[in-house]
Coordinates of C-alpha atoms and ligand atoms in Angstrom, one line a residue:
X1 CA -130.3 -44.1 100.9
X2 CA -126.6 -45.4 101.0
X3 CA -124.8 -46.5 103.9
X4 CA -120.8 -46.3 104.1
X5 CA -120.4 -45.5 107.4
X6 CA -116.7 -46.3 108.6
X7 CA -118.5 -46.4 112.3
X8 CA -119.5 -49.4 112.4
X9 CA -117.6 -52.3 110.0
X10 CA -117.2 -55.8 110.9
X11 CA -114.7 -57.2 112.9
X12 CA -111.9 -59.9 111.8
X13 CA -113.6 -62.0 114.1
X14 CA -117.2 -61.8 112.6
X15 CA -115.9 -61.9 109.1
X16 CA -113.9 -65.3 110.1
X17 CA -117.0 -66.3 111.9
X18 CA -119.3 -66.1 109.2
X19 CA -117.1 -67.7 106.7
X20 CA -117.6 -70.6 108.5
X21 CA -121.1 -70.3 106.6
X22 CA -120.0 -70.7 102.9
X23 CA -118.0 -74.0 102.6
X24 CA -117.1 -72.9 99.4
X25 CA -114.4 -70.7 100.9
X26 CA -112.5 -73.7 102.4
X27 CA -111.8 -74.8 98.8
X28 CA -108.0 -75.2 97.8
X29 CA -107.5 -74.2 94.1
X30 CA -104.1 -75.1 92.2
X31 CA -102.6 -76.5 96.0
X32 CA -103.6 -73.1 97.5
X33 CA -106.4 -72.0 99.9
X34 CA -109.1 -70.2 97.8
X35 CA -109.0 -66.4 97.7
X36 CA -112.4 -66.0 96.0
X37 CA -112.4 -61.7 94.5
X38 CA -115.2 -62.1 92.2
X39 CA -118.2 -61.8 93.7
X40 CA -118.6 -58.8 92.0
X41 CA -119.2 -61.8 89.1
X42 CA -121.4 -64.1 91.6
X43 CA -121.7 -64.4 95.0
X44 CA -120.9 -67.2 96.8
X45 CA -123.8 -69.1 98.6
X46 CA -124.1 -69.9 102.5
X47 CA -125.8 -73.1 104.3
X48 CA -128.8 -71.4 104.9
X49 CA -129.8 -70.6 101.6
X50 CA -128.7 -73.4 100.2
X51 CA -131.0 -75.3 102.9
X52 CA -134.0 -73.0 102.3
X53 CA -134.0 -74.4 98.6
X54 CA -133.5 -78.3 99.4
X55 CA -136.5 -78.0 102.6
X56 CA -138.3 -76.4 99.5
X57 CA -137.8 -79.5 97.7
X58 CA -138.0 -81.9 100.0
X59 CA -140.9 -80.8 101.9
X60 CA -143.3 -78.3 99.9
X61 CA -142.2 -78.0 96.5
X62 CA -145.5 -77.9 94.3
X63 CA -146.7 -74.9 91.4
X64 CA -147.6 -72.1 93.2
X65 CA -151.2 -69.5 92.6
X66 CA -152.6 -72.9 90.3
X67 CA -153.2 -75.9 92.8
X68 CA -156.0 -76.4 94.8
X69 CA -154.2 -79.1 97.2
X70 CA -152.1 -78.2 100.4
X71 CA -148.6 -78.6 99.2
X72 CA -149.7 -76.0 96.6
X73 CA -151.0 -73.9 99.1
X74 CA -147.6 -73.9 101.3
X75 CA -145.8 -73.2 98.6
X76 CA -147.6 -70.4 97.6
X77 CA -147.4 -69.1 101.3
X78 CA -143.4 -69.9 100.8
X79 CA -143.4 -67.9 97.7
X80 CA -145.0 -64.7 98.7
X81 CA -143.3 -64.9 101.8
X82 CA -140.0 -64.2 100.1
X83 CA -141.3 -61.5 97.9
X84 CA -142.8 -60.1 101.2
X85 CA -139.3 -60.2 102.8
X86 CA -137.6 -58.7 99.2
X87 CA -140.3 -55.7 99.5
X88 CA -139.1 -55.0 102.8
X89 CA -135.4 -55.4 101.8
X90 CA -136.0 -52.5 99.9
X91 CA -138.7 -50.5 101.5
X92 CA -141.2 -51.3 98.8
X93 CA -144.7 -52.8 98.8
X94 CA -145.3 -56.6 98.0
X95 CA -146.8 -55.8 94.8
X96 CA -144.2 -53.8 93.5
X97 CA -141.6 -56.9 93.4
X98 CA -142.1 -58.7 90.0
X99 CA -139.8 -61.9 90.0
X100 CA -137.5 -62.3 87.3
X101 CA -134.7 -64.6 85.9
X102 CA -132.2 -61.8 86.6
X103 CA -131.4 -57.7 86.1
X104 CA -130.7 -58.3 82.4
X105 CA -134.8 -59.6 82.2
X106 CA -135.8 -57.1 84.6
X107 CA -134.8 -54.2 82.2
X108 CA -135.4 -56.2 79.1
X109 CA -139.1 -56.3 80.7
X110 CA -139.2 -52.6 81.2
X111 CA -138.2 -51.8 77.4
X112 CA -139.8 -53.9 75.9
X113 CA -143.2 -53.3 77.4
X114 CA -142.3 -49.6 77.0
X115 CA -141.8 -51.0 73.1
X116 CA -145.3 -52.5 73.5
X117 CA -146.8 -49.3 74.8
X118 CA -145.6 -47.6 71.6
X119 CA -147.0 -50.0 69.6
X120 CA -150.3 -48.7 71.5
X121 CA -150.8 -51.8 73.3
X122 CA -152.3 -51.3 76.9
X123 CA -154.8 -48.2 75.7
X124 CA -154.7 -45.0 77.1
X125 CA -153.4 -45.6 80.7
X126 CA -149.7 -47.1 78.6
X127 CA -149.5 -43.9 77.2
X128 CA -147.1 -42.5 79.1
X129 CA -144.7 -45.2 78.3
X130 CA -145.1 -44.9 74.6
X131 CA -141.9 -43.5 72.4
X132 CA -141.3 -42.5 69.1
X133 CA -139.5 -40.4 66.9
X134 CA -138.2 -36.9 68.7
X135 CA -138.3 -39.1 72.0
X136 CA -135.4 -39.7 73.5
X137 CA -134.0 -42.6 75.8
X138 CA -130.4 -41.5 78.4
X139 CA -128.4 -43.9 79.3
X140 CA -124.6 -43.3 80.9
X141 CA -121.0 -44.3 79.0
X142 CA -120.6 -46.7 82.5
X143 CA -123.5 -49.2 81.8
X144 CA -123.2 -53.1 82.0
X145 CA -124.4 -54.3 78.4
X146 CA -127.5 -55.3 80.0
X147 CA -128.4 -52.0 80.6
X148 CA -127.7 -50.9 77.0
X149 CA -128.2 -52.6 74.7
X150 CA -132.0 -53.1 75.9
X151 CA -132.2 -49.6 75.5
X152 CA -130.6 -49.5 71.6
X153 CA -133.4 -52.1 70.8
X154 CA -135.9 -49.9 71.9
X155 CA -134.7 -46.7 70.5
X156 CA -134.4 -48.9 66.9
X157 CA -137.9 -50.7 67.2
X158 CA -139.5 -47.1 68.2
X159 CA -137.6 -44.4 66.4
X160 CA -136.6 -43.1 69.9
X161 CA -132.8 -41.6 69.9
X162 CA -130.3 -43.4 72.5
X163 CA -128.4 -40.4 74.2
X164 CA -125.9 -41.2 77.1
X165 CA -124.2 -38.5 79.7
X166 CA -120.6 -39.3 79.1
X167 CA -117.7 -39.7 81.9
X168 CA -115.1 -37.2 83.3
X169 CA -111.4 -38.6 83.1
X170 CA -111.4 -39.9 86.6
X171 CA -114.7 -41.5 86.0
X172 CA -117.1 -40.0 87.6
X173 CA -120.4 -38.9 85.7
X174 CA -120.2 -35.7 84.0
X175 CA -123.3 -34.1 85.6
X176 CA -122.4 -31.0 83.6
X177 CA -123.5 -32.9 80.5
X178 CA -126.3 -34.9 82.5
X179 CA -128.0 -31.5 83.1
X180 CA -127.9 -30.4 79.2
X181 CA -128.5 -34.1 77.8
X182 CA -132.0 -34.6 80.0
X183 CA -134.6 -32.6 78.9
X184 CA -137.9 -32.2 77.6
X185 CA -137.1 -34.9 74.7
X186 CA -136.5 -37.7 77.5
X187 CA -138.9 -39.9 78.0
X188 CA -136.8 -42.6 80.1
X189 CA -133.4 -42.3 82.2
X190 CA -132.0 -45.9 83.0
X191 CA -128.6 -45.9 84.9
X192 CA -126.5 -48.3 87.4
X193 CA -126.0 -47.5 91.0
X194 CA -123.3 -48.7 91.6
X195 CA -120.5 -49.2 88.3
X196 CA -119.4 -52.8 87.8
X197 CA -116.0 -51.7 86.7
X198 CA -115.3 -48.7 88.6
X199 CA -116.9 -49.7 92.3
X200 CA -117.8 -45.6 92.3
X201 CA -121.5 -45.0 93.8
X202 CA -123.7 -42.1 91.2
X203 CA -125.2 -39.8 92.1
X204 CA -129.0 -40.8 92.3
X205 CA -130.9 -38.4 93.8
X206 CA -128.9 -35.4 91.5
X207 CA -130.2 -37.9 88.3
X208 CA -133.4 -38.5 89.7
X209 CA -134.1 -35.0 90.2
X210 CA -132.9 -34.1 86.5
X211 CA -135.3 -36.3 85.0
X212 CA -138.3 -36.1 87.1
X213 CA -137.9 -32.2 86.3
X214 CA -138.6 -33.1 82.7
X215 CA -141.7 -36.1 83.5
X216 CA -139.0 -38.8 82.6
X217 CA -139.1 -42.3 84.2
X218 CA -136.1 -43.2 85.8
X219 CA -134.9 -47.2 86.1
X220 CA -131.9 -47.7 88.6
X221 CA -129.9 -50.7 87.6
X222 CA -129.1 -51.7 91.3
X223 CA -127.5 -55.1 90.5
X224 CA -124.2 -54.0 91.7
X225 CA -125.9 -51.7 94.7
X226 CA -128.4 -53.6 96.1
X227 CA -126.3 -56.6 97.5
X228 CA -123.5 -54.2 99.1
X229 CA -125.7 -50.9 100.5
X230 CA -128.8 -50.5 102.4
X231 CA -131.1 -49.8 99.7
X232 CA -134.6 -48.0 99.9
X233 CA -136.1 -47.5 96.2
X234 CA -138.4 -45.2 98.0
X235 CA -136.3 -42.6 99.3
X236 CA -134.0 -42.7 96.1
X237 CA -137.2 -42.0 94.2
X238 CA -137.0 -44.1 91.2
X239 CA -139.4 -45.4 89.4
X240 CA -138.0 -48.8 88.7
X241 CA -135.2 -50.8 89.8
X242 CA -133.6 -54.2 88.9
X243 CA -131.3 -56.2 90.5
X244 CA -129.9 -60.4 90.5
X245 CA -130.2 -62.6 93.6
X246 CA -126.9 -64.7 92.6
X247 CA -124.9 -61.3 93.3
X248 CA -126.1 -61.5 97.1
X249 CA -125.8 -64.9 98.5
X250 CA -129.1 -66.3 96.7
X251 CA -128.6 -68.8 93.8
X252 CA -129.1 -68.2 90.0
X253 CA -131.8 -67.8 88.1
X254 CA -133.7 -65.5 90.4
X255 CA -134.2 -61.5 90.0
X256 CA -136.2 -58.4 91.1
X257 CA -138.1 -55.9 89.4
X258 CA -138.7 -53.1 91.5
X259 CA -141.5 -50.5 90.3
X260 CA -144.3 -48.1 91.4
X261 CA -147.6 -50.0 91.8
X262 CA -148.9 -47.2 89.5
X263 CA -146.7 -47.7 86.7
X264 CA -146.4 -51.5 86.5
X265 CA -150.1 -52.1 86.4
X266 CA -150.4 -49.3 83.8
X267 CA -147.3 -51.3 81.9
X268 CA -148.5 -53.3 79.0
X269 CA -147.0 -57.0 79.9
X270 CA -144.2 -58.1 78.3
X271 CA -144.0 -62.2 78.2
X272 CA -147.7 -63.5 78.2
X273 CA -149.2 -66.7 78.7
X274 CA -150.3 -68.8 81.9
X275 CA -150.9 -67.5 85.4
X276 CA -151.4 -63.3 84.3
X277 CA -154.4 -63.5 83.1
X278 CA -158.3 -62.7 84.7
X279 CA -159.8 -63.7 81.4
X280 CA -159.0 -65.2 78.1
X281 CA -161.3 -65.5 75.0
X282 CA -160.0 -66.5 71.5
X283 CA -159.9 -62.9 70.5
X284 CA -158.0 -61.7 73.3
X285 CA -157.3 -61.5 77.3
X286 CA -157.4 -59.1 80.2
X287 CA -154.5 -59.4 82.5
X288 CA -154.1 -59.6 86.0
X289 CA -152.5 -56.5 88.4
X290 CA -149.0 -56.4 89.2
X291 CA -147.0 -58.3 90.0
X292 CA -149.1 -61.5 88.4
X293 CA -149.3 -59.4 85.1
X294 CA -145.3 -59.7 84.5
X295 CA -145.0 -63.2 85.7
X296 CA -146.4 -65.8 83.1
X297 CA -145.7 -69.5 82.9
X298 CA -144.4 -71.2 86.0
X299 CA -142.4 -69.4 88.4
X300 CA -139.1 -69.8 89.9
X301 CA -140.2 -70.8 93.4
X302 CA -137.3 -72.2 94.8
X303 CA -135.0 -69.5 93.7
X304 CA -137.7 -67.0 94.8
X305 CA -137.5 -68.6 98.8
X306 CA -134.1 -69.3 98.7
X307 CA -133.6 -65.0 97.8
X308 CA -135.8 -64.4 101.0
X309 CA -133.3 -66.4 103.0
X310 CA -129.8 -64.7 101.5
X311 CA -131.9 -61.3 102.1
X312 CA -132.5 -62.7 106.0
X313 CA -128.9 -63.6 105.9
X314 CA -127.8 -60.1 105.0
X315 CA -130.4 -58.7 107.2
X316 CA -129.0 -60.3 110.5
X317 CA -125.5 -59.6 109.3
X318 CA -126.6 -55.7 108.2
X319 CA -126.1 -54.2 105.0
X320 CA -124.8 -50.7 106.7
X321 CA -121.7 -52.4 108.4
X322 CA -121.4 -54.9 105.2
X323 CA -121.1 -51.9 103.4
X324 CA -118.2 -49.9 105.8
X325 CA -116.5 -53.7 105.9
X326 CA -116.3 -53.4 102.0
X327 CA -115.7 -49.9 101.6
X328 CA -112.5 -50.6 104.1
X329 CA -111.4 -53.3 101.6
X330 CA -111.8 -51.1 98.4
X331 CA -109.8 -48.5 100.1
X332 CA -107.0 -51.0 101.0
X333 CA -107.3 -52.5 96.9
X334 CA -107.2 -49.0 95.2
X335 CA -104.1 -47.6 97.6
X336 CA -102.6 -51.3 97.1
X337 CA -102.7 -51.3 93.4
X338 CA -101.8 -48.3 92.8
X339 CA -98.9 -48.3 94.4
X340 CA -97.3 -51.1 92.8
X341 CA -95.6 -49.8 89.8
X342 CA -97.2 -50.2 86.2
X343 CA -100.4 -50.5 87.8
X344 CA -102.8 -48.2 86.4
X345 CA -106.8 -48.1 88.2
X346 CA -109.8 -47.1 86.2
X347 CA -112.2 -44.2 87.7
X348 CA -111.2 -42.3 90.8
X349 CA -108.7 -42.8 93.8
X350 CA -109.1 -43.0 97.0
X351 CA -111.2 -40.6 98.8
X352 CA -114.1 -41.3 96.6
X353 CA -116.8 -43.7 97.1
X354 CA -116.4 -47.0 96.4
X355 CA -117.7 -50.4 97.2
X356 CA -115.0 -53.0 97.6
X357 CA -114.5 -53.3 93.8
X358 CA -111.5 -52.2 91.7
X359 CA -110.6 -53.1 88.0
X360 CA -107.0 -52.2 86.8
X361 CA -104.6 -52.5 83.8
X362 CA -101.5 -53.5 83.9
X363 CA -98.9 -51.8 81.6
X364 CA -97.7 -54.2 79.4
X365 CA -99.6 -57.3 80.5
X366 CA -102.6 -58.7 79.1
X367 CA -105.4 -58.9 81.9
X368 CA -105.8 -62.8 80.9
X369 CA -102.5 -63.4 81.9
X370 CA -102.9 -61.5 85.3
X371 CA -105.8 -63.9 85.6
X372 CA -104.4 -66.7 85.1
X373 CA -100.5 -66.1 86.9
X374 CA -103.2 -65.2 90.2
X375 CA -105.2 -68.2 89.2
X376 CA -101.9 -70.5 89.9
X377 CA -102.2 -69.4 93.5
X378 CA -105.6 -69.5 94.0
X379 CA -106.6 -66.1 93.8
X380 CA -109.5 -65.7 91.1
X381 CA -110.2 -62.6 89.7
X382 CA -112.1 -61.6 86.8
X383 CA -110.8 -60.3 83.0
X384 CA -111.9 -59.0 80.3
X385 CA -114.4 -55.9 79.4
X386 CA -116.6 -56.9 82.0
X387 CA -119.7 -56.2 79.9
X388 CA -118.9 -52.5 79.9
X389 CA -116.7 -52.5 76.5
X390 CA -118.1 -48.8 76.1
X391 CA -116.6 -47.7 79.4
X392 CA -113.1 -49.8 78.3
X393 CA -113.5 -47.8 74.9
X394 CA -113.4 -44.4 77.2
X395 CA -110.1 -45.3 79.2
X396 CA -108.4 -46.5 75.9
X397 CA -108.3 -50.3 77.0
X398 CA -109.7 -53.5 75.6
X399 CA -109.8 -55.4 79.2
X400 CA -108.8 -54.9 82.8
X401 CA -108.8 -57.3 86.0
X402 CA -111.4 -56.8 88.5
X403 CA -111.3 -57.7 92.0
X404 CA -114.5 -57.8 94.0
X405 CA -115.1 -58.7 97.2
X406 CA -118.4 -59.1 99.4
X407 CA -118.8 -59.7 103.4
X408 CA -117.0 -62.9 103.6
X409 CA -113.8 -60.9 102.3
X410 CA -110.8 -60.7 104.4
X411 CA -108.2 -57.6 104.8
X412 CA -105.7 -60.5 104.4
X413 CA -106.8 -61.7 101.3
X414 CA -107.1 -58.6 99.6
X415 CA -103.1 -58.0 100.9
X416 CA -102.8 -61.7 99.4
X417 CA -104.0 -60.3 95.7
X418 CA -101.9 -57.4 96.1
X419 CA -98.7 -59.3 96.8
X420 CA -100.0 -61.2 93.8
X421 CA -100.3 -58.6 91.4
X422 CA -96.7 -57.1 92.7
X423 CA -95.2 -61.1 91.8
X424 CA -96.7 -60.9 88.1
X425 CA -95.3 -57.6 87.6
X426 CA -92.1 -58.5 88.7
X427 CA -92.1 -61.8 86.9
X428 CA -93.7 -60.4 83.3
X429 CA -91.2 -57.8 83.2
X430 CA -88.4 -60.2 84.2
X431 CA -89.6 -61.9 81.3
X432 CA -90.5 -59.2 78.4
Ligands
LIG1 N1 -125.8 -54.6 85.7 C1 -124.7 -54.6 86.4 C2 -124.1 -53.3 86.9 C3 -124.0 -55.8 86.5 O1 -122.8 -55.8 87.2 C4 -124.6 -57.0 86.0 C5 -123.8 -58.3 86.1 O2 -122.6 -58.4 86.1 C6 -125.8 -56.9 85.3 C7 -126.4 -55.7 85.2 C8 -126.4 -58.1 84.7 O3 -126.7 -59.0 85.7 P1 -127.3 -60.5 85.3 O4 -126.3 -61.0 84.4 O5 -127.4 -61.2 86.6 O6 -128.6 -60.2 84.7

């Protein structure tokens, strides 16, 4: 379920009141105060989840599921805590959260054990995830790399074809093409929630219900989703999901696999070694049940606990008026921008919905120099193809600026970038 709900947003106030929580912000860059628009990049962190992870150190830290001593004990209480509280985030069960470094391991984990399955490893019960030639693998033209080119590895390790459901001019998903590309071939549907480039929300149930139609497997890349929207993995009915804690207040090095409990302990394991196992002879080992079976070697425990706090963090703040705060702001950026001559935005205009995300090109001007005339006033903005150089490919440019905002984003500073943009217009094409 998605939340946008222009009812109930947060007010100046709150939004001034809680950027009291990320010192960060305070920052002056280049003699002016910091207008930070690329969360969309990496969050910024506040105090409690930065102090989750030094109590962590200071008080419990030890390796979690090994010790038999009371530090190891706490902080293996500390550690499933947090996946508890991620499971909840996102209405799933505890043992359907897998840690990992990030989204681009999560799905990485999920093709490659897919790979494994064709390889027949995992018996009869991996079956189901096994591919080969004739099977077929959909992606869309909007992915982040990270959700690609996982996917092309697969197809070329397995003999699996890579098909992808292409994108109308405005941006949008051509679900025309969706229903004719999925079919009984597909074996696997993996798309984003939310684009990275394009801030537009897909479709999920419409997809889910294409693929599960045929008995494909659908994985939801939710990295740009999951920090932004109420999110319930249940309800959207896919079968796997992945998204990055330093996208939603949490630090880096810490992700989420999301999957059905019947699938991941079905799913042949992808890195082995300590910590998954039951038992291990010098011929060979049976592994533990999800989620132990997809977390080998020693974990990343402080990452994991300070994730639980951002996701309390968001909690108490709410992810349904975070998201109408943001969908205000990506309003107020797409009307802005496109108003201000030269200024072209990729995917669809207003009316259509958005986070608070927008990625633009300027006639004439490359997007590094946007970046770096906003830069001089403090305003930092990301350029380039954003991982998505397919999606650039579609719209006929090699980069674009994005903007990206998140909860501690104000209506000023977004009117601050704007006036921004309108200056390097004016000054480029003073000086062409
Ligand atoms: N998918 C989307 C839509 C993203 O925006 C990103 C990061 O920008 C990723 C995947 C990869 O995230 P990470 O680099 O944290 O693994």
């Amino acid at each position: 379920m998605t939340t946008t709900s222009l009812v109930d947003s947060l007010s100046p106030a709150e939004v001034d009141r809680l950027r009291l929580d990320f010192p960060v912000l305070g920052e002056r860059v280049n003699g002016h105060p910091l207008v930070y628009l690329d969360s969309g990049a990496t969050s910024q962190k506040p105090l409690s989840v930065l102090d989750a992870e030094r109590e962590y150190y200071l008080h419990e830290n030890a390796a979690v599921h090994r010790g038999a001593h009371t530090l190891a004990a706490l902080a293996t209480e500390r550690f499933e805590d947090a996946r508890t509280t991620v499971a909840r985030f996102v209405g799933a069960r505890d043992d359907e959260i897998v840690w990992t470094s990030n989204a681009t391991e999560g799905i990485n984990l999920v093709a490659y054990a897919m790979g494994n399955a064709s390889l027949g490893r995992g018996g009869a019960a991996a079956a189901r995830f096994a591919l080969g030639e004739g099977d077929e693998i959909v992606v869309t033209e909007m992915e982040h790399h990270a959700n690609l080119l996982p996917w092309q590895e697969l197809a070329a390790r397995t003999g699996a074809t890579l098909r992808y459901i292409p994108l109308a001019d405005d941006g949008t998903l051509r679900l025309d093409e969706a229903a004719a590309i999925i079919g009984s071939r597909t074996k696997v549907l993996a798309f984003t929630h939310v684009s990275n480039v394009l801030g537009t929300i897909n479709p999920v149930a419409e997809l889910v219900g294409l693929a599960h139609a045929v008995g494909a497997l659908v994985l939801l890349d939710a990295c740009q989703s999951a920090p932004h929207l109420s999110l319930d993995v249940v309800s959207l009915g896919v079968d796997f999901a992945v998204f990055s804690g330093h996208k939603m207040l949490a630090p880096t090095g810490i992700g989420v696999l999301y999957g059905r409990r019947e699938l991941l302990n079905a799913l042949p394991p992808f890195l082995t070694g300590g910590s998954m196992i039951t038992t291990v002879t010098m011929q060979g080992a049976e592994y533990l049940p999800a989620p132990q079976r997809f977390e080998a070697g020693t974990q990343k425990v402080s990452q994991s606990i300070a994730l639980g706090a951002a996701v309390d963090y968001l909690t108490a703040v709410g992810l349904g008026r975070i998201a109408a705060h943001e969908a205000e702001l990506g309003r107020r950026l797409v009307e802005g921008l496109a108003a201000i001559d030269g200024v072209r935005v990729l995917g669809p205009g207003v009316g259509h919905e958005r986070v608070g995300l927008a990625s633009f090109d300027v006639a004439g001007i490359h997007s590094h120099d946007v970046g770096q005339f906003l830069d001089d006033r403090g305003i930092a903005v990301r350029v380039g193809h954003h991982c998505a150089q397919p999606l650039h490919r579609r719209f006929g440019v090699v980069s674009t600026t994005r903007a990206s905002t998140y909860l501690y984003t104000t209506t000023d500073e977004v009117d601050e970038f704007l006036a921004g943009v309108a200056e390097t217009v004016t000054f480029f094409g003073a000086h062409a």
